[in-house]
Short mmCIF file of C-alpha atoms and ligand atoms in Angstrom, two decimals:
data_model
loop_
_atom_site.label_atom_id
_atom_site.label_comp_id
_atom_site.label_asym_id
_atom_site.label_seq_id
_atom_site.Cartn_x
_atom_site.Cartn_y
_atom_site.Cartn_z
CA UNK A 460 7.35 -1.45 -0.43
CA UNK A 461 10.76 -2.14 -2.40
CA UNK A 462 11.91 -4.11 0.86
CA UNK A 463 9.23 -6.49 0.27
CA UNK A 464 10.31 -7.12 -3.57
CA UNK A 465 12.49 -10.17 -3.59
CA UNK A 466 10.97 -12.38 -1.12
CA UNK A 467 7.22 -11.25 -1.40
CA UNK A 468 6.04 -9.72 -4.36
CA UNK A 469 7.96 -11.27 -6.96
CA UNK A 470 7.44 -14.65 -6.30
CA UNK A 471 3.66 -13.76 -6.51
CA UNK A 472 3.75 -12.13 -9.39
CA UNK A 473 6.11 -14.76 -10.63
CA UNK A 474 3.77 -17.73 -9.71
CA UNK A 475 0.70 -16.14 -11.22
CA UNK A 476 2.50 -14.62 -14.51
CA UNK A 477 0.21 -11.34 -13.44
CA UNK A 478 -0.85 -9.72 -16.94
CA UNK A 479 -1.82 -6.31 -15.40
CA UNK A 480 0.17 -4.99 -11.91
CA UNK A 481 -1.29 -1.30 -10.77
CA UNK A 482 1.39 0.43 -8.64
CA UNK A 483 -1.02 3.21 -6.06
CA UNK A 484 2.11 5.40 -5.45
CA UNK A 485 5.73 5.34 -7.30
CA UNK A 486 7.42 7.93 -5.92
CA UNK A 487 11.43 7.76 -7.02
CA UNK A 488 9.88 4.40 -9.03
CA UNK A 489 12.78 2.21 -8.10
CA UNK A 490 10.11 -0.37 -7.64
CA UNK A 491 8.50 0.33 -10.81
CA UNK A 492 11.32 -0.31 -12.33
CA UNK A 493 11.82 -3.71 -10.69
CA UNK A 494 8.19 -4.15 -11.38
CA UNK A 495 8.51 -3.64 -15.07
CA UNK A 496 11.52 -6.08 -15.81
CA UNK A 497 10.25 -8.52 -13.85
CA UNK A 498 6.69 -8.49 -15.74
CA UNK A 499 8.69 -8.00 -19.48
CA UNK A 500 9.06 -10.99 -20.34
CA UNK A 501 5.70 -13.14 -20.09
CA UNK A 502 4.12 -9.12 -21.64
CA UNK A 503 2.85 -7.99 -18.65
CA UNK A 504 2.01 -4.36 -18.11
CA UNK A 505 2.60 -1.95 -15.00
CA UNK A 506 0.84 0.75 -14.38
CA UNK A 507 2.13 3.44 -12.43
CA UNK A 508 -0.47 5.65 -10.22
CA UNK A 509 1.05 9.23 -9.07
CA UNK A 510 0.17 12.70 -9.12
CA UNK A 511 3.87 13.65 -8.38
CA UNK A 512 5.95 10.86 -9.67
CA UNK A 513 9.86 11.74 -8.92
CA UNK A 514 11.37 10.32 -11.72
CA UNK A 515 11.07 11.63 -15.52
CA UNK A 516 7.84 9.39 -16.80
CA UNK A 517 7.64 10.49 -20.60
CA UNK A 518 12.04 9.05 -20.32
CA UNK A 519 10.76 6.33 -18.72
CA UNK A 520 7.35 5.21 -20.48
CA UNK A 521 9.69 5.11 -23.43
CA UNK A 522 12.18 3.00 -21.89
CA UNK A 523 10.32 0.73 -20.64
CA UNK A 524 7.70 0.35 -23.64
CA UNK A 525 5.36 -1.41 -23.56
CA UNK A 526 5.24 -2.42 -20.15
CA UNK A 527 4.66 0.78 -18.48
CA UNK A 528 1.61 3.81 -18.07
CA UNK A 529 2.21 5.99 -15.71
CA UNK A 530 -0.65 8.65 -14.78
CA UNK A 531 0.10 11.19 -13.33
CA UNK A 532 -3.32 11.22 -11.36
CA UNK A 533 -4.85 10.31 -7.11
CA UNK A 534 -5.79 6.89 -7.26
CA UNK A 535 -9.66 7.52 -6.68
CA UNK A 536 -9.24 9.49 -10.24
CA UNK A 537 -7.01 7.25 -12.10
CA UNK A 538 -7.99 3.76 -11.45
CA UNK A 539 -11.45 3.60 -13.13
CA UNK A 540 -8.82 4.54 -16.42
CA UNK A 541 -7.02 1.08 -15.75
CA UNK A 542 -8.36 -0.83 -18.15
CA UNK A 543 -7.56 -4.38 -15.99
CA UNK A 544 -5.54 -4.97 -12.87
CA UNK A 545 -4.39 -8.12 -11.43
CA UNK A 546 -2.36 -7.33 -8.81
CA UNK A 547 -2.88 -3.94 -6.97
CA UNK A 548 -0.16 -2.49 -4.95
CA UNK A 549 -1.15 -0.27 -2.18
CA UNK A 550 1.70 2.17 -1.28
CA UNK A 551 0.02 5.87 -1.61
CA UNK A 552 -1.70 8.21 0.57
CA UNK A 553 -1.49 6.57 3.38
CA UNK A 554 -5.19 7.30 5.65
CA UNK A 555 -7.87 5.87 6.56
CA UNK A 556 -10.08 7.26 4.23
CA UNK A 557 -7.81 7.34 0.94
CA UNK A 558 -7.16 3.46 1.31
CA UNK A 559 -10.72 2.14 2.43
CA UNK A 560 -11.79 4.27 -0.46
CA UNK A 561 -9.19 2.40 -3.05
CA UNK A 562 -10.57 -1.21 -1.91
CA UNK A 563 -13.83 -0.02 -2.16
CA UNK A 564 -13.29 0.96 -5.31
CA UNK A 565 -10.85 -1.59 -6.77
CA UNK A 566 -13.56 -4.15 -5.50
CA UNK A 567 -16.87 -2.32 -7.22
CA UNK A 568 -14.82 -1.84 -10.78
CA UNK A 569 -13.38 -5.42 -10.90
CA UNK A 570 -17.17 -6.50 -9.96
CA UNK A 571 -18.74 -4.05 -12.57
CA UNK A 572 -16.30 -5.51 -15.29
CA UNK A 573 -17.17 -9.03 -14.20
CA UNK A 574 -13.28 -9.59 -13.81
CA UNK A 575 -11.58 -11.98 -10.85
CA UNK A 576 -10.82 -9.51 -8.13
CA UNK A 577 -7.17 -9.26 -7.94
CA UNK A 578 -4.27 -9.75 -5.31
CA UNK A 579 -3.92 -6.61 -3.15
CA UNK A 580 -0.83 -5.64 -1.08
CA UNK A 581 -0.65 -2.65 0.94
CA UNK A 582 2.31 -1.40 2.88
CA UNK A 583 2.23 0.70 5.94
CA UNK A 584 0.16 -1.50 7.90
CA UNK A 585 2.33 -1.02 10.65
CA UNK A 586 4.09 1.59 12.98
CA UNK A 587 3.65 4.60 12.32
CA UNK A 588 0.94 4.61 9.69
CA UNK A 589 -0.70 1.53 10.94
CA UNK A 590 -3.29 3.09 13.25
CA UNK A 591 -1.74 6.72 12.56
CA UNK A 592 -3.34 8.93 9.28
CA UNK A 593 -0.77 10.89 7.11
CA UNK A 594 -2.28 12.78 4.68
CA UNK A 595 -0.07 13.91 1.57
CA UNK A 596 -2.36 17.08 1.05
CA UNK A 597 -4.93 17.09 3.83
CA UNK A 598 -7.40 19.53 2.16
CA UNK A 599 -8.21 17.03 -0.04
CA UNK A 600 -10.06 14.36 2.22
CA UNK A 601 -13.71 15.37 3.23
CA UNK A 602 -13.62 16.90 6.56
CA UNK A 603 -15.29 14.22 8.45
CA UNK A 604 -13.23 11.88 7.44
CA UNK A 605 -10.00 13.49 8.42
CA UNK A 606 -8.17 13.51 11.84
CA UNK A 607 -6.84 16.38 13.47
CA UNK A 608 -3.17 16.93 12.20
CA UNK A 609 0.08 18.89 12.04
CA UNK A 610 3.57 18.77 10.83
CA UNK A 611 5.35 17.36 14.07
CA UNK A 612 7.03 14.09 14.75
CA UNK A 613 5.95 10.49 15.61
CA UNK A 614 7.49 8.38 18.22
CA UNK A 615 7.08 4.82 19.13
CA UNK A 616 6.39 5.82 22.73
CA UNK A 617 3.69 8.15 22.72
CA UNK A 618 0.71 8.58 20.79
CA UNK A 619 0.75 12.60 20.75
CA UNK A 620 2.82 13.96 18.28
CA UNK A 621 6.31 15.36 19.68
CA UNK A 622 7.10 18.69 19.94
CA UNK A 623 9.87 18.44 17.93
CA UNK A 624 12.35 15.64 16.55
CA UNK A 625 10.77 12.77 15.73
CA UNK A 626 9.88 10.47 12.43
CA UNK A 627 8.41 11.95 9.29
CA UNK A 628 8.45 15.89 11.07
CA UNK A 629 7.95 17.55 7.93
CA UNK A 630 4.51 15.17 7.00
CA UNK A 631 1.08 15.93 7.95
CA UNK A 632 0.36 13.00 10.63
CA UNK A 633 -2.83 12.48 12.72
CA UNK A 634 -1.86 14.43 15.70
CA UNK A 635 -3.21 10.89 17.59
CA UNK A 636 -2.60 7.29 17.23
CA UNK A 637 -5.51 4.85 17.16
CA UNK A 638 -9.20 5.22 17.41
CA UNK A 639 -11.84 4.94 14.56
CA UNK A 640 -11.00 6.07 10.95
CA UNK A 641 -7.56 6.46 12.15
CA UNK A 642 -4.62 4.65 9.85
CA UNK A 643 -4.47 2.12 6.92
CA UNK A 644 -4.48 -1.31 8.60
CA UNK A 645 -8.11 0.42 10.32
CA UNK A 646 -9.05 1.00 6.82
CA UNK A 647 -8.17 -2.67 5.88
CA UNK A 648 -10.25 -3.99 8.74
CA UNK A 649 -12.90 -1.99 7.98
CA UNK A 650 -12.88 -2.96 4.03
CA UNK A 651 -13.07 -6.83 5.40
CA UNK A 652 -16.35 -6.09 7.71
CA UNK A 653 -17.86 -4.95 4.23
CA UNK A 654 -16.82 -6.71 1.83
CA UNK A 655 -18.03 -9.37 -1.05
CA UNK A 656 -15.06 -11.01 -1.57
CA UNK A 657 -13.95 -13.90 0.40
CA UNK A 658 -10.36 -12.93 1.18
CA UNK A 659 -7.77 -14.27 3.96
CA UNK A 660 -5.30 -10.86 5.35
CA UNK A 661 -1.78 -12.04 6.31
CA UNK A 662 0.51 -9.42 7.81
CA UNK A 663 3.81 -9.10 7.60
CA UNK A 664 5.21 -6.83 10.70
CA UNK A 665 8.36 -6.27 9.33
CA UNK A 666 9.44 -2.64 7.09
CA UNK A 667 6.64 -0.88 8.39
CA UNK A 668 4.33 -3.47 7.37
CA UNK A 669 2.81 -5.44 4.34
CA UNK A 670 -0.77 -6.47 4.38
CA UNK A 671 -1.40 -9.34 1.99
CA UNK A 672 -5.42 -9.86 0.83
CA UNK A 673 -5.46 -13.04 -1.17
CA UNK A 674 -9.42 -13.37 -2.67
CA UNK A 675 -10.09 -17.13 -1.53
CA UNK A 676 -11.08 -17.67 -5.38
CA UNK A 677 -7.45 -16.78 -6.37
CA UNK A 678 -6.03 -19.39 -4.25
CA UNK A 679 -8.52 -22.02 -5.14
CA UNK A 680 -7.37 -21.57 -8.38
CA UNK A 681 -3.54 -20.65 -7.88
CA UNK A 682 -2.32 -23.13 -5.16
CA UNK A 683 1.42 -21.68 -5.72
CA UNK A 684 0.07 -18.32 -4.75
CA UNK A 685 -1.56 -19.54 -1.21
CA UNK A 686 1.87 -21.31 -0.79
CA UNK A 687 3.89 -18.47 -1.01
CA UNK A 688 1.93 -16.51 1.36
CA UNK A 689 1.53 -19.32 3.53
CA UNK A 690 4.86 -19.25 5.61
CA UNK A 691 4.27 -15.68 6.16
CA UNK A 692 0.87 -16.51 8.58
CA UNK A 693 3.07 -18.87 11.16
CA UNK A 694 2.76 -17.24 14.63
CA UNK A 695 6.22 -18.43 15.23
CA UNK A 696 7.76 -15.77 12.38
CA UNK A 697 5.19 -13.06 12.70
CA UNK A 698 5.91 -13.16 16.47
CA UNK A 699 9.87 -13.01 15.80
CA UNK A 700 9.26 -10.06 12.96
CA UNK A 701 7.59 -8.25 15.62
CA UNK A 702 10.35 -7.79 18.22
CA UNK A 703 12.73 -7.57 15.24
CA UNK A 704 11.05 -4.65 13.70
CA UNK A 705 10.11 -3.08 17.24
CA UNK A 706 14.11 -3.10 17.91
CA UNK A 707 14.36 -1.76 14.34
CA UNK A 708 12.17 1.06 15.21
CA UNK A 709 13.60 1.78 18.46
CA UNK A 710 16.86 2.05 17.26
CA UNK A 711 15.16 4.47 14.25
CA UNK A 712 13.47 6.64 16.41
CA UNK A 713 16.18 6.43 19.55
CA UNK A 714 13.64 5.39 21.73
CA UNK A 715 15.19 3.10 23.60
C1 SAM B 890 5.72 6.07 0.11
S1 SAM B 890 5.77 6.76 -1.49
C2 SAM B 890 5.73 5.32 -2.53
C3 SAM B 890 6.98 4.50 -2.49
C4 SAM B 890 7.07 3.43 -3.56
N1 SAM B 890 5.88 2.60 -3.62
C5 SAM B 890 8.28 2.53 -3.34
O1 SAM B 890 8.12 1.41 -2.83
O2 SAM B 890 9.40 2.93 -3.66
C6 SAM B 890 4.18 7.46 -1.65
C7 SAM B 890 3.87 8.07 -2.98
O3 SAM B 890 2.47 8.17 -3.08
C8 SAM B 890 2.14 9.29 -3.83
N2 SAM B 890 0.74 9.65 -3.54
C9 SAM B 890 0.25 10.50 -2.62
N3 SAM B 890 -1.08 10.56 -2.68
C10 SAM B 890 -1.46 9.69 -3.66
C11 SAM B 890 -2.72 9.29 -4.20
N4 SAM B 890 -3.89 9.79 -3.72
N5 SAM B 890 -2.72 8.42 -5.21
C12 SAM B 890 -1.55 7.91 -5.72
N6 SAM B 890 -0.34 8.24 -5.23
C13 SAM B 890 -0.30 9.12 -4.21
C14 SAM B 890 3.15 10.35 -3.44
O4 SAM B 890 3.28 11.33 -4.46
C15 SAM B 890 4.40 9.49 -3.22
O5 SAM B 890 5.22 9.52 -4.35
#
């Protein structure tokens, strides 16, 4: 998601001086750590959703006091411990049923604690993960709700998974692309045909892919916020980001 920092998320944060930003999967935490100065000085708080965080988060949480938590928890276990969020960055375990399960439940705690829903950006909307599950420890999601998988390769040219070579070898990916319950922007879609909340999603196809769901009360209210994420709906850029990040890809992958 740190690609998406300077142009995307910290002018939204920026314009709506977010008191409480929830980070779903920190990783090394070098956007944490962007997250946390940035939200410093008007006392905002970050907090930091793991179960395997790479950096040291007792160094850190004092560091950074008070701006950061960091639990070292899933997402489905550690959210309902969030006392307020925001802003909810999406950037975890990155399946179908991991993510329609975190908007489900983002959506039903902001509801039961009569707060605003927040701003929610998820990354990975795109190739691979787009329409492709990776599961970070596949054991964990219910059966039913889990694709067939193994630890092979993806490329941008086939939907079985390669024999060998190919991106992310080592992860456990969907051993097919598309179909039902298959990858996180199918999980976004599938949140919007459910839900309460009258949100627009703009998608950026560009570093694998940010979704941006801005709840139409937000914007109403925030006008700076709708501006910002306004230039990113124009057909005209998505359609240039597209063949931009397909070359991108290709010349990731070798494909061509
Ligand atoms: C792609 S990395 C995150 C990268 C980070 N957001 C950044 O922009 O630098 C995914 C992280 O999600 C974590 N993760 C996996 N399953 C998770 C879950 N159910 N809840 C929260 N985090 C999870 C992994 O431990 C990993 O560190």
């Amino acid at each position: 998601m740190l690609p998406f920092f300077a142009d995307i998320i910290a002018p939204l944060l920026s314009a709506l001086q977010s008191p409480a930003v929830v980070e779903i999967g920190s990783e090394h935490g070098k956007l944490t750590r962007k997250l946390c100065e940035l939200v410093a000085p008007w006392e905002g708080r970050v907090h930091a959703i793991d179960p395997a965080p790479l950096f040291d988060a007792d160094v850190w949480t004092k560091d950074l006091a008070p701006t950061l938590a960091v639990h070292r928890a899933k997402s489905l276990d550690a959210l309902p411990a969030v006392d307020g969020f925001d802003v909810v960055l999406v950037d975890g375990d990155h399946n179908w049923f991991t993510v329609l399960s975190e908007l489900r439940l983002v959506e039903r705690l902001a509801r039961e604690r009569g707060a605003a829903h927040p701003l929610v950006l998820l990354h990975d909307v795109a190739w691979p993960y787009g329409r492709r599950d990776l599961y970070y420890e596949p054991e964990s999601i219910p059966e039913q709700h889990r694709q067939s998988w193994a630890r092979r390769g993806i490329s941008p040219v086939s939907s079985e998974l390669l024999p060998r070579g190919g991106l992310n070898a080592h992860l456990a990916n969907a051993t097919h692309e598309g179909g039902p319950r298959n990858g996180v922007l199918t999980a976004v879609e599938d949140y919007l045909k459910e839900t309460q909340v009258e949100q627009t999603l703009t998608i950026v196809p560009a570093a694998f892919g940010l979704a941006i769901l801005l709840p139409a009360t937000l914007a109403a209210e925030k006008p700076a916020a709708l501006e910002l994420v306004r230039p990113w709906m124009s057909t005209a850029v998505q359609g240039f980001l597209e063949k931009m990040e397909t070359a991108r890809i290709a010349m990731l992958t070798q494909a061509g």
